[in-house]
CSV table of C-alpha atoms and ligand atoms in Angstrom, one decimal:
chain,number,residue,atom,x,y,z
O,1,MET,CA,91.6,7.8,37.3
O,2,LYS,CA,88.3,9.9,37.1
O,3,SER,CA,84.7,9.3,38.1
O,4,LYS,CA,82.0,11.1,36.2
O,5,ALA,CA,79.2,11.8,39.0
O,6,ALA,CA,75.9,13.9,39.3
O,7,VAL,CA,76.2,16.3,42.2
O,8,MET,CA,73.5,18.2,43.7
O,9,VAL,CA,75.2,21.6,44.2
O,10,SER,CA,72.4,23.3,45.9
O,11,PRO,CA,68.4,23.0,45.8
O,12,TYR,CA,67.2,22.5,42.2
O,13,LYS,CA,70.5,22.4,40.6
O,14,MET,CA,72.4,19.3,39.5
O,15,GLU,CA,75.8,19.2,37.8
O,16,THR,CA,77.8,16.5,36.4
O,17,MET,CA,81.4,16.6,37.3
O,18,GLU,CA,84.6,14.5,37.0
O,19,ILE,CA,86.2,13.6,40.3
O,20,GLU,CA,89.7,12.1,40.9
O,21,VAL,CA,89.4,8.3,42.4
O,22,PRO,CA,91.5,8.4,45.7
O,23,LYS,CA,94.1,5.9,46.0
O,24,LEU,CA,92.8,2.8,47.3
O,25,GLU,CA,93.2,1.8,51.0
O,26,LYS,CA,93.6,-1.7,52.4
O,27,ASP,CA,90.4,-1.6,54.1
O,28,CYS,CA,88.3,-0.1,51.5
O,29,ALA,CA,86.7,-1.1,48.1
O,30,LEU,CA,85.9,0.8,44.8
O,31,ILE,CA,82.5,-0.3,43.4
O,32,ARG,CA,81.6,0.3,39.4
O,33,ILE,CA,77.9,1.2,39.8
O,34,GLU,CA,75.7,-0.2,37.7
O,35,LEU,CA,72.3,1.4,38.9
O,36,SER,CA,71.7,3.9,41.5
O,37,GLY,CA,68.0,4.9,42.3
O,38,ILE,CA,66.7,8.3,43.1
O,39,CYS,CA,64.7,8.1,46.6
O,40,GLY,CA,61.9,10.2,48.0
O,41,THR,CA,64.6,11.7,50.6
O,42,ASP,CA,66.5,12.7,47.5
O,43,LYS,CA,63.5,14.4,45.9
O,44,HIS,CA,62.9,16.4,49.2
O,45,SER,CA,67.0,17.5,49.2
O,46,PHE,CA,66.2,18.5,45.6
O,47,LYS,CA,63.6,20.8,46.8
O,48,GLY,CA,66.0,22.0,49.7
O,49,GLU,CA,63.8,20.0,52.3
O,50,ASN,CA,66.7,18.3,54.2
O,51,LYS,CA,66.4,17.8,57.9
O,52,GLN,CA,66.8,14.5,58.8
O,53,TYR,CA,66.8,12.5,62.3
O,54,GLY,CA,65.5,15.8,63.6
O,55,GLY,CA,65.3,16.1,67.5
O,56,THR,CA,67.8,13.4,68.0
O,57,ALA,CA,71.8,13.7,68.7
O,58,GLY,CA,72.2,12.6,64.8
O,59,GLU,CA,70.0,15.5,63.6
O,60,PHE,CA,71.5,16.1,60.0
O,61,PHE,CA,71.1,18.4,57.3
O,62,SER,CA,72.2,17.1,53.7
O,63,GLN,CA,75.4,19.0,53.1
O,64,TYR,CA,75.5,20.5,49.4
O,65,PRO,CA,77.3,20.0,47.2
O,66,PHE,CA,77.0,15.9,47.5
O,67,ILE,CA,76.8,13.1,45.1
O,68,GLY,CA,73.3,11.7,45.8
O,69,GLY,CA,72.5,8.1,45.7
O,70,HIS,CA,71.9,5.4,48.5
O,71,GLU,CA,69.8,2.6,46.5
O,72,THR,CA,73.0,1.5,44.8
O,73,VAL,CA,74.1,-1.8,43.2
O,74,GLY,CA,77.6,-2.3,41.5
O,75,ILE,CA,80.6,-4.7,40.7
O,76,ILE,CA,83.7,-4.6,42.8
O,77,GLU,CA,86.6,-3.2,40.7
O,78,GLU,CA,89.1,-3.3,43.3
O,79,ILE,CA,89.0,-4.1,47.0
O,80,GLY,CA,91.9,-3.9,49.6
O,81,PRO,CA,92.9,-7.0,51.5
O,82,GLU,CA,91.4,-6.0,54.6
O,83,GLY,CA,88.3,-4.6,53.0
O,84,ALA,CA,87.8,-8.1,51.3
O,85,LYS,CA,87.4,-9.9,55.0
O,86,ASN,CA,85.7,-7.0,56.6
O,87,LEU,CA,83.2,-5.2,54.3
O,88,GLU,CA,80.5,-8.0,53.8
O,89,PHE,CA,77.4,-7.6,55.7
O,90,TYR,CA,77.0,-11.4,56.6
O,91,GLY,CA,80.9,-12.1,57.1
O,92,LYS,CA,81.6,-13.4,53.5
O,93,THR,CA,84.6,-12.9,51.5
O,94,LEU,CA,84.7,-10.5,48.9
O,95,LYS,CA,86.7,-10.0,45.5
O,96,PRO,CA,86.7,-8.1,42.3
O,97,GLY,CA,83.9,-9.2,40.3
O,98,ASP,CA,81.4,-9.5,42.8
O,99,ARG,CA,77.9,-7.5,42.6
O,100,VAL,CA,77.3,-6.0,45.8
O,101,VAL,CA,74.8,-3.5,47.2
O,102,VAL,CA,75.9,-0.8,49.1
O,103,ILE,CA,74.3,-0.3,52.5
O,104,PRO,CA,73.1,3.2,52.7
O,105,ASP,CA,74.0,3.7,56.6
O,106,LEU,CA,77.5,4.4,58.0
O,107,TYR,CA,77.7,4.2,61.8
O,108,CYS,CA,80.5,4.9,64.2
O,109,ASN,CA,80.5,1.7,65.8
O,110,ASN,CA,81.6,3.5,69.1
O,111,CYS,CA,78.4,5.7,70.4
O,112,TYR,CA,76.1,4.1,73.2
O,113,TYR,CA,73.7,3.0,70.3
O,114,CYS,CA,76.1,1.4,68.3
O,115,ARG,CA,77.3,-0.6,71.3
O,116,GLN,CA,74.3,-1.4,73.1
O,117,MET,CA,71.8,-1.6,70.0
O,118,PRO,CA,73.8,-2.5,67.2
O,119,PHE,CA,70.9,-4.1,65.0
O,120,TYR,CA,69.3,-1.0,64.0
O,121,PRO,CA,71.1,2.2,62.7
O,122,TRP,CA,70.3,4.4,65.8
O,123,CYS,CA,74.0,5.6,65.7
O,124,ASP,CA,74.5,9.3,67.3
O,125,HIS,CA,76.8,10.0,64.2
O,126,ILE,CA,75.1,8.4,61.5
O,127,GLN,CA,75.7,9.3,58.0
O,128,GLY,CA,74.2,8.1,54.7
O,129,HIS,CA,75.8,7.4,51.2
O,130,GLY,CA,74.5,9.9,49.0
O,131,ASN,CA,74.1,12.5,51.5
O,132,ILE,CA,77.7,13.7,52.4
O,133,SER,CA,79.4,16.5,51.3
O,134,LEU,CA,81.7,16.1,48.1
O,135,LYS,CA,84.6,17.8,50.2
O,136,GLU,CA,84.8,15.0,52.6
O,137,TRP,CA,87.0,11.9,52.1
O,138,PRO,CA,86.9,9.8,49.9
O,139,TYR,CA,84.6,12.4,48.1
O,140,LEU,CA,82.9,9.3,45.9
O,141,ASN,CA,80.2,9.1,48.7
O,142,GLY,CA,77.2,8.5,46.5
O,143,GLY,CA,75.9,6.0,44.0
O,144,TRP,CA,75.2,8.7,41.3
O,145,SER,CA,78.6,8.3,40.0
O,146,GLN,CA,80.5,5.9,37.9
O,147,TYR,CA,82.6,4.6,41.2
O,148,LEU,CA,81.7,4.8,44.8
O,149,TYR,CA,84.7,4.4,47.2
O,150,THR,CA,83.6,2.8,50.4
O,151,ARG,CA,85.1,3.5,53.6
O,152,PRO,CA,86.1,0.9,56.4
O,153,ASN,CA,82.7,1.5,58.3
O,154,THR,CA,80.5,0.6,55.1
O,155,ASP,CA,78.5,-2.6,55.0
O,156,LEU,CA,78.2,-4.5,51.4
O,157,PHE,CA,75.8,-7.1,50.9
O,158,LEU,CA,77.1,-9.7,48.4
O,159,MET,CA,74.3,-10.5,45.9
O,160,PRO,CA,73.4,-14.2,44.7
O,161,GLU,CA,75.2,-14.9,41.4
O,162,ASP,CA,71.9,-14.9,39.7
O,163,ALA,CA,70.3,-11.8,41.4
O,164,SER,CA,69.8,-9.0,39.1
O,165,PRO,CA,71.3,-5.5,39.3
O,166,GLU,CA,67.3,-4.1,39.2
O,167,VAL,CA,67.0,-6.1,42.4
O,168,GLY,CA,69.8,-4.9,43.8
O,169,SER,CA,68.9,-1.0,43.1
O,170,LEU,CA,65.2,-1.6,44.7
O,171,ILE,CA,66.2,-4.0,47.7
O,172,GLU,CA,66.6,-1.3,50.3
O,173,ILE,CA,62.8,0.0,50.1
O,174,PHE,CA,61.9,-3.4,50.6
O,175,VAL,CA,64.0,-4.1,53.6
O,176,VAL,CA,62.6,-0.7,54.9
O,177,ALA,CA,59.5,-2.8,54.8
O,178,TYR,CA,60.4,-4.7,57.7
O,179,ALA,CA,58.1,-2.3,59.2
O,180,LEU,CA,55.4,-4.6,58.5
O,181,ASP,CA,57.3,-7.4,60.4
O,182,LYS,CA,57.9,-4.9,63.4
O,183,VAL,CA,54.1,-4.5,63.8
O,184,LYS,CA,53.7,-8.3,63.8
O,185,GLU,CA,55.0,-8.3,67.2
O,186,PHE,CA,51.8,-6.9,68.6
O,187,TYR,CA,50.0,-9.5,67.2
O,188,ASN,CA,50.6,-11.5,70.3
O,189,PHE,CA,48.1,-9.3,72.0
O,190,ALA,CA,44.7,-10.5,70.6
O,191,GLY,CA,43.5,-8.8,67.7
O,192,GLU,CA,46.4,-6.2,67.6
O,193,GLY,CA,49.2,-5.4,65.2
O,194,LEU,CA,49.3,-7.3,61.9
O,195,GLY,CA,48.4,-10.9,61.4
O,196,PHE,CA,47.3,-13.3,58.7
O,197,GLY,CA,44.2,-12.3,57.1
O,198,ASP,CA,44.1,-8.6,58.1
O,199,ASN,CA,43.3,-5.9,56.0
O,200,LEU,CA,45.6,-2.9,55.3
O,201,ALA,CA,46.0,0.7,53.9
O,202,VAL,CA,48.8,1.9,52.2
O,203,TYR,CA,48.5,5.9,52.1
O,204,GLY,CA,51.2,7.0,49.3
O,205,VAL,CA,52.2,4.3,46.7
O,206,GLY,CA,55.4,5.6,45.4
O,207,ALA,CA,58.2,3.1,45.3
O,208,LEU,CA,58.2,2.8,49.2
O,209,GLY,CA,54.5,2.5,49.7
O,210,LEU,CA,54.4,-0.1,46.7
O,211,ALA,CA,57.1,-2.1,48.6
O,212,HIS,CA,54.8,-2.7,51.4
O,213,VAL,CA,52.0,-3.5,49.3
O,214,ILE,CA,54.0,-6.2,48.0
O,215,LYS,CA,55.4,-7.2,51.2
O,216,ALA,CA,52.0,-7.2,52.8
O,217,ARG,CA,50.7,-9.6,50.2
O,218,LEU,CA,53.8,-11.9,50.7
O,219,LEU,CA,52.9,-11.8,54.5
O,220,GLY,CA,49.2,-13.0,54.0
O,221,VAL,CA,47.2,-9.5,54.2
O,222,ASP,CA,43.9,-10.0,52.9
O,223,LYS,CA,42.3,-6.8,51.7
O,224,ILE,CA,45.0,-4.1,50.6
O,225,ILE,CA,43.8,-0.5,49.8
O,226,ALA,CA,46.2,2.0,48.3
O,227,ILE,CA,45.7,5.7,48.3
O,228,ASP,CA,47.5,8.2,46.3
O,229,ARG,CA,47.1,11.5,44.1
O,230,SER,CA,48.8,9.6,41.2
O,231,GLN,CA,46.6,7.4,38.9
O,232,PHE,CA,49.9,6.2,37.3
O,233,ARG,CA,51.0,4.8,40.6
O,234,LEU,CA,47.7,3.5,41.9
O,235,ASP,CA,47.5,1.5,38.5
O,236,LEU,CA,50.8,-0.1,39.3
O,237,ALA,CA,49.9,-0.7,42.9
O,238,LYS,CA,47.0,-2.5,41.6
O,239,ARG,CA,49.2,-4.7,39.3
O,240,PHE,CA,51.3,-5.4,42.3
O,241,GLY,CA,48.7,-6.6,44.4
O,242,ALA,CA,46.1,-3.7,45.8
O,243,ASP,CA,42.6,-4.7,45.6
O,244,ILE,CA,41.1,-1.2,46.1
O,245,THR,CA,42.8,1.9,44.7
O,246,LEU,CA,41.6,5.6,45.8
O,247,ASN,CA,42.6,8.6,44.2
O,248,VAL,CA,42.6,11.9,46.4
O,249,ASN,CA,42.4,13.9,43.5
O,250,ASN,CA,38.8,12.5,42.9
O,251,THR,CA,37.5,11.3,46.3
O,252,THR,CA,36.8,13.2,49.6
O,253,ALA,CA,38.3,12.3,52.6
O,254,GLU,CA,34.7,11.1,53.6
O,255,GLU,CA,34.4,8.8,50.6
O,256,ARG,CA,37.6,7.3,51.3
O,257,LEU,CA,36.7,6.4,54.7
O,258,GLU,CA,33.5,5.1,53.9
O,259,THR,CA,34.9,2.8,50.9
O,260,ILE,CA,37.0,1.4,53.5
O,261,ARG,CA,34.8,0.8,56.1
O,262,SER,CA,32.3,-0.7,53.8
O,263,ALA,CA,35.3,-3.0,52.8
O,264,THR,CA,35.9,-3.9,56.2
O,265,GLU,CA,32.6,-4.6,57.8
O,266,GLY,CA,32.5,-1.3,58.9
O,267,HIS,CA,35.6,-1.5,61.3
O,268,GLY,CA,38.2,0.1,59.2
O,269,VAL,CA,41.5,-1.6,58.6
O,270,ASP,CA,44.0,-3.4,60.8
O,271,VAL,CA,47.1,-1.4,59.8
O,272,VAL,CA,47.8,1.9,57.9
O,273,VAL,CA,51.1,2.5,56.4
O,274,GLY,CA,51.8,6.0,56.0
O,275,ALA,CA,54.4,6.5,53.1
O,276,THR,CA,53.4,9.8,51.6
O,277,GLY,CA,56.2,12.0,53.2
O,278,ASP,CA,53.5,14.6,53.7
O,279,PRO,CA,52.3,15.4,57.3
O,280,SER,CA,49.0,16.4,56.1
O,281,THR,CA,48.0,12.8,55.7
O,282,PHE,CA,48.7,11.8,59.2
O,283,ASN,CA,45.1,12.6,60.7
O,284,GLU,CA,43.1,11.0,57.9
O,285,SER,CA,45.4,7.8,58.2
O,286,LEU,CA,44.3,7.4,61.8
O,287,ASP,CA,40.8,7.6,61.0
O,288,LEU,CA,40.9,5.0,58.4
O,289,LEU,CA,42.2,2.3,61.4
O,290,ARG,CA,39.6,0.1,63.1
O,291,LYS,CA,39.6,-0.2,67.2
O,292,VAL,CA,42.8,-0.9,68.4
O,293,GLY,CA,44.4,-0.6,64.8
O,294,THR,CA,48.3,0.1,64.1
O,295,TYR,CA,49.6,3.2,62.1
O,296,ILE,CA,52.9,2.8,60.9
O,297,GLU,CA,55.0,6.2,59.9
O,298,VAL,CA,57.5,5.3,57.3
O,299,GLY,CA,57.3,8.1,54.9
O,300,GLN,CA,58.4,11.2,56.8
O,301,PHE,CA,62.0,10.6,56.9
O,302,VAL,CA,62.6,14.3,56.1
O,303,ASP,CA,61.3,16.8,58.7
O,304,LEU,CA,58.4,18.7,57.0
O,305,GLY,CA,56.9,20.0,60.3
O,306,GLU,CA,54.0,19.7,62.3
O,307,VAL,CA,50.1,19.0,61.9
O,308,LYS,CA,47.3,19.5,64.4
O,309,ILE,CA,46.4,16.2,66.3
O,310,ASN,CA,43.6,15.5,68.4
O,311,PRO,CA,45.0,13.0,71.0
O,312,HIS,CA,41.5,11.9,72.0
O,313,LYS,CA,41.2,10.2,68.4
O,314,ILE,CA,44.3,7.9,69.7
O,315,LEU,CA,42.8,7.4,73.1
O,316,SER,CA,39.2,6.5,72.1
O,317,ARG,CA,40.3,3.7,69.8
O,318,ASN,CA,43.4,2.5,71.6
O,319,LEU,CA,45.4,3.3,68.5
O,320,ARG,CA,49.2,2.4,68.4
O,321,VAL,CA,51.4,4.7,66.4
O,322,VAL,CA,54.6,3.3,65.2
O,323,GLY,CA,57.6,5.0,63.6
O,324,VAL,CA,60.0,3.6,61.5
O,325,SER,CA,62.9,5.5,60.4
O,326,ASP,CA,65.2,2.9,58.6
O,327,HIS,CA,65.9,-0.7,58.4
O,328,PRO,CA,67.7,-3.0,60.7
O,329,THR,CA,71.3,-4.3,60.0
O,330,PHE,CA,69.6,-7.9,58.8
O,331,GLY,CA,67.0,-8.1,56.4
O,332,TYR,CA,69.0,-7.9,52.9
O,333,ASP,CA,69.8,-11.6,52.6
O,334,ALA,CA,66.0,-12.7,53.4
O,335,THR,CA,64.8,-9.8,51.2
O,336,CYS,CA,66.8,-10.6,48.1
O,337,ARG,CA,65.8,-14.4,48.4
O,338,MET,CA,62.0,-13.5,48.7
O,339,LEU,CA,62.2,-11.2,45.8
O,340,GLU,CA,64.0,-13.6,43.6
O,341,ARG,CA,61.7,-16.4,44.7
O,342,PHE,CA,58.7,-14.4,43.7
O,343,LYS,CA,60.0,-12.7,40.6
O,344,ASN,CA,57.6,-13.9,38.2
O,345,LEU,CA,54.7,-12.6,40.5
O,346,TYR,CA,56.2,-9.7,41.4
O,347,PRO,CA,58.4,-8.3,38.5
O,348,ILE,CA,59.7,-5.5,40.5
O,349,GLN,CA,62.2,-4.1,37.8
O,350,GLU,CA,58.9,-2.8,36.4
O,351,MET,CA,58.9,-0.3,39.2
O,352,ILE,CA,61.7,1.5,37.3
O,353,THR,CA,60.1,4.1,35.0
O,354,LYS,CA,63.1,5.2,33.4
O,355,ARG,CA,66.8,5.3,33.5
O,356,PHE,CA,69.0,8.2,33.0
O,357,GLY,CA,72.8,8.6,32.3
O,358,LEU,CA,74.8,11.1,34.5
O,359,GLU,CA,74.8,13.9,31.9
O,360,HIS,CA,71.1,14.2,32.3
O,361,ALA,CA,71.2,14.7,35.9
O,362,GLN,CA,69.0,17.8,36.1
O,363,GLN,CA,66.6,16.3,34.0
O,364,ALA,CA,66.5,13.1,36.2
O,365,LEU,CA,65.5,14.7,39.1
O,366,GLU,CA,63.0,16.8,37.8
O,367,ARG,CA,61.3,14.0,36.0
O,368,ALA,CA,61.5,12.1,39.5
O,369,LEU,CA,59.2,14.9,41.1
O,370,ALA,CA,56.4,14.0,38.4
O,371,ASP,CA,53.2,12.0,39.2
O,372,ASP,CA,53.6,9.7,36.6
O,373,VAL,CA,56.6,8.0,37.3
O,374,MET,CA,57.7,5.5,40.4
O,375,LYS,CA,61.3,4.7,40.1
O,376,ILE,CA,63.9,6.9,38.4
O,377,THR,CA,67.4,5.4,38.1
O,378,PHE,CA,70.7,6.6,37.3
O,379,ASP,CA,72.5,4.0,35.0
O,380,PRO,CA,76.3,5.8,35.1
O,381,TRP,CA,77.4,4.2,32.1
O,382,LYS,CA,74.4,5.2,30.0
O,383,ASP,CA,74.7,8.4,27.5
W,401,ZN,ZN1,65.9,6.0,50.5
W,402,ZN,ZN1,77.3,5.3,66.7
């Protein structure tokens, strides 16, 4: 059997290929993909910007050619007896016909971090679906494909029967928005971190930023300010809960600061979420915070270099800067239940701007770079 797949052969170049599906091993599974999104990281890889986990033992460069796609949901086509027992995230038994989300990260389960800090993907040998060379077994390592072949160290999340594939393909970014749960830790210190009724700005409301807007609303944040260069995305952010939207194309940094200060009694926001993936927004983001505010960096998953920073800015207001590179190995179940519970209030399937078949891979990636899109998704069975 062959699987059609969209392969990133080099920067700015996609090809649709037919790849032989390997024989199924007893501890593996074959997933028939329903949807697999194009993430910000994929867009960076498409532009040749592909250094990840820089400065760590797991420093990694995407290995062209590879089948992209790590926001992936599908139906189990076939599963080996060991895989049925071992692959599910929460210890459930799997069978053909089950709808599963393929968790992006693959860990070695042997390094110091896997053994000592197993609840977060710190692994020194981390790999990610949608980022592995096409030459590496089992070849079908990404979601932009009719089939994905999971290895024994894959985690699958069994979706509830009534959950939709759209939620499945979008859930990962909402799990990353655990970043907001993370900064709630600091609320134990009077007035720090994130708490009920706090004000928050999200700089960059692509899909990941928008997930933070929605999650912030669910967590009881008061004013939410969305900042972006795309009016299309800002309009969606407003529809999904932002109170104030600021377009960087028609406001100055001073005007944005002024707007945010006047919306917060002169203080600035309690939390800024940096989700632009653009280092040049870092300094301004710090300026938007009140004293003892918290900045969360969640967008710069790809290393795009340095910016000048005045450390006094951090000291003078006792700011806290928190990096979030991934998501913990829990959260899928809770996130799925909450997205289902609030699906009428937050119809997140509307975040999917357009679906492409695999034959149109080049067009899909080019479209994903535009400003007037939120999420572009592959439907591998569409023409
Ligand atoms: Zn991603
Ligand atoms: Zn490891």
